[in-house]
PDB file of C-alpha atoms in Angstrom:
ATOM      1  CA  MET A  11     -27.501  53.837 -49.034  1.00 89.00           C
ATOM      2  CA  SER A  12     -26.287  53.970 -52.384  1.00 94.00           C
ATOM      3  CA  GLN A  13     -23.195  55.649 -54.250  1.00 96.00           C
ATOM      4  CA  TYR A  14     -23.974  57.618 -57.561  1.00 96.00           C
ATOM      5  CA  GLU A  15     -21.813  59.078 -60.414  1.00 96.00           C
ATOM      6  CA  ILE A  16     -23.056  62.177 -61.802  1.00 96.00           C
ATOM      7  CA  THR A  17     -21.133  63.286 -64.873  1.00 96.00           C
ATOM      8  CA  VAL A  18     -21.601  66.808 -65.966  1.00 96.00           C
ATOM      9  CA  ASP A  19     -20.157  69.321 -68.900  1.00 94.00           C
ATOM     10  CA  GLY A  20     -17.323  71.531 -67.278  1.00 92.00           C
ATOM     11  CA  VAL A  21     -15.204  71.925 -64.511  1.00 90.00           C
ATOM     12  CA  VAL A  22     -17.272  72.446 -61.388  1.00 90.00           C
ATOM     13  CA  GLY A  23     -16.048  75.288 -58.638  1.00 88.00           C
ATOM     14  CA  PRO A  24     -16.350  75.279 -55.155  1.00 90.00           C
ATOM     15  CA  MET A  25     -19.958  76.557 -55.139  1.00 89.00           C
ATOM     16  CA  VAL A  26     -21.149  73.650 -56.945  1.00 90.00           C
ATOM     17  CA  LEU A  27     -19.434  71.159 -54.302  1.00 90.00           C
ATOM     18  CA  ALA A  28     -20.494  73.209 -51.569  1.00 91.00           C
ATOM     19  CA  ALA A  29     -24.207  72.535 -52.851  1.00 90.00           C
ATOM     20  CA  LEU A  30     -23.474  68.974 -52.769  1.00 91.00           C
ATOM     21  CA  GLU A  31     -22.189  67.836 -49.319  1.00 86.00           C
ATOM     22  CA  GLY A  32     -20.084  64.935 -49.230  1.00 89.00           C
ATOM     23  CA  PHE A  33     -19.994  64.469 -52.957  1.00 94.00           C
ATOM     24  CA  GLU A  34     -15.996  64.804 -54.712  1.00 93.00           C
ATOM     25  CA  ALA A  35     -15.571  66.064 -58.324  1.00 93.00           C
ATOM     26  CA  ARG A  36     -13.125  64.348 -60.743  1.00 88.00           C
ATOM     27  CA  VAL A  37     -12.141  66.023 -63.894  1.00 87.00           C
ATOM     28  CA  THR A  38     -12.312  64.067 -66.509  1.00 85.00           C
ATOM     29  CA  THR A  39     -10.200  64.136 -70.261  1.00 77.00           C
ATOM     30  CA  VAL A  40     -13.133  65.155 -71.974  1.00 85.00           C
ATOM     31  CA  GLY A  41     -13.924  68.512 -70.319  1.00 88.00           C
ATOM     32  CA  ARG A  42     -16.358  67.352 -68.050  1.00 93.00           C
ATOM     33  CA  SER A  43     -16.694  66.130 -64.598  1.00 94.00           C
ATOM     34  CA  ARG A  44     -17.739  63.014 -62.359  1.00 95.00           C
ATOM     35  CA  LEU A  45     -19.075  64.208 -59.199  1.00 96.00           C
ATOM     36  CA  VAL A  46     -19.273  61.044 -56.945  1.00 96.00           C
ATOM     37  CA  GLY A  47     -21.031  60.395 -53.519  1.00 95.00           C
ATOM     38  CA  GLU A  48     -23.588  58.804 -51.257  1.00 95.00           C
ATOM     39  CA  VAL A  49     -27.087  58.996 -51.883  1.00 95.00           C
ATOM     40  CA  VAL A  50     -29.832  58.300 -48.804  1.00 94.00           C
ATOM     41  CA  ASP A  51     -32.710  57.509 -51.567  1.00 94.00           C
ATOM     42  CA  GLN A  52     -34.458  58.564 -54.796  1.00 94.00           C
ATOM     43  CA  ALA A  53     -35.872  61.684 -53.052  1.00 95.00           C
ATOM     44  CA  ALA A  54     -32.158  63.056 -52.164  1.00 95.00           C
ATOM     45  CA  LEU A  55     -31.193  62.051 -55.816  1.00 95.00           C
ATOM     46  CA  HIS A  56     -33.804  63.926 -56.714  1.00 96.00           C
ATOM     47  CA  GLY A  57     -32.972  67.111 -54.569  1.00 95.00           C
ATOM     48  CA  ILE A  58     -29.134  66.980 -55.740  1.00 95.00           C
ATOM     49  CA  LEU A  59     -30.264  66.701 -59.623  1.00 96.00           C
ATOM     50  CA  GLU A  60     -32.675  69.916 -59.083  1.00 96.00           C
ATOM     51  CA  ARG A  61     -29.645  71.737 -57.120  1.00 95.00           C
ATOM     52  CA  LEU A  62     -27.443  71.288 -60.069  1.00 96.00           C
ATOM     53  CA  GLU A  63     -30.237  72.584 -62.347  1.00 95.00           C
ATOM     54  CA  ASP A  64     -30.709  75.448 -60.238  1.00 95.00           C
ATOM     55  CA  LEU A  65     -26.972  76.095 -60.693  1.00 94.00           C
ATOM     56  CA  ARG A  66     -27.498  75.732 -64.179  1.00 94.00           C
ATOM     57  CA  VAL A  67     -24.925  72.497 -64.313  1.00 95.00           C
ATOM     58  CA  ASP A  68     -25.636  70.398 -67.573  1.00 96.00           C
ATOM     59  CA  ILE A  69     -25.974  67.130 -66.528  1.00 96.00           C
ATOM     60  CA  VAL A  70     -24.755  64.616 -69.106  1.00 95.00           C
ATOM     61  CA  ASP A  71     -25.112  60.965 -67.340  1.00 95.00           C
ATOM     62  CA  VAL A  72     -26.569  59.683 -63.833  1.00 97.00           C
ATOM     63  CA  HIS A  73     -25.656  56.088 -62.674  1.00 95.00           C
ATOM     64  CA  ARG A  74     -25.705  53.976 -59.332  1.00 95.00           C
ATOM     65  CA  VAL A  75     -22.130  52.599 -58.921  1.00 93.00           C
ATOM     66  CA  GLU A  76     -22.495  49.107 -57.964  1.00 84.00           C
ATOM     67  CA  PRO A  77     -20.290  47.864 -54.944  1.00 72.00           C
TER      68      PRO A  77
END
């Protein structure tokens, strides 16, 4: 299991967080949100990214957080 940080445009609401179980949102100073959470594998990561796309959330950056 790896921890990932997904940066998106805007402030995410409860609907987005509900779609991403286990993720926390942190608002940055540039009008973006950082979604941080544990991901089991690459297939799960792709599923999360697809959910964000379905919710029309603009993804800016995705990276794994090193321990």
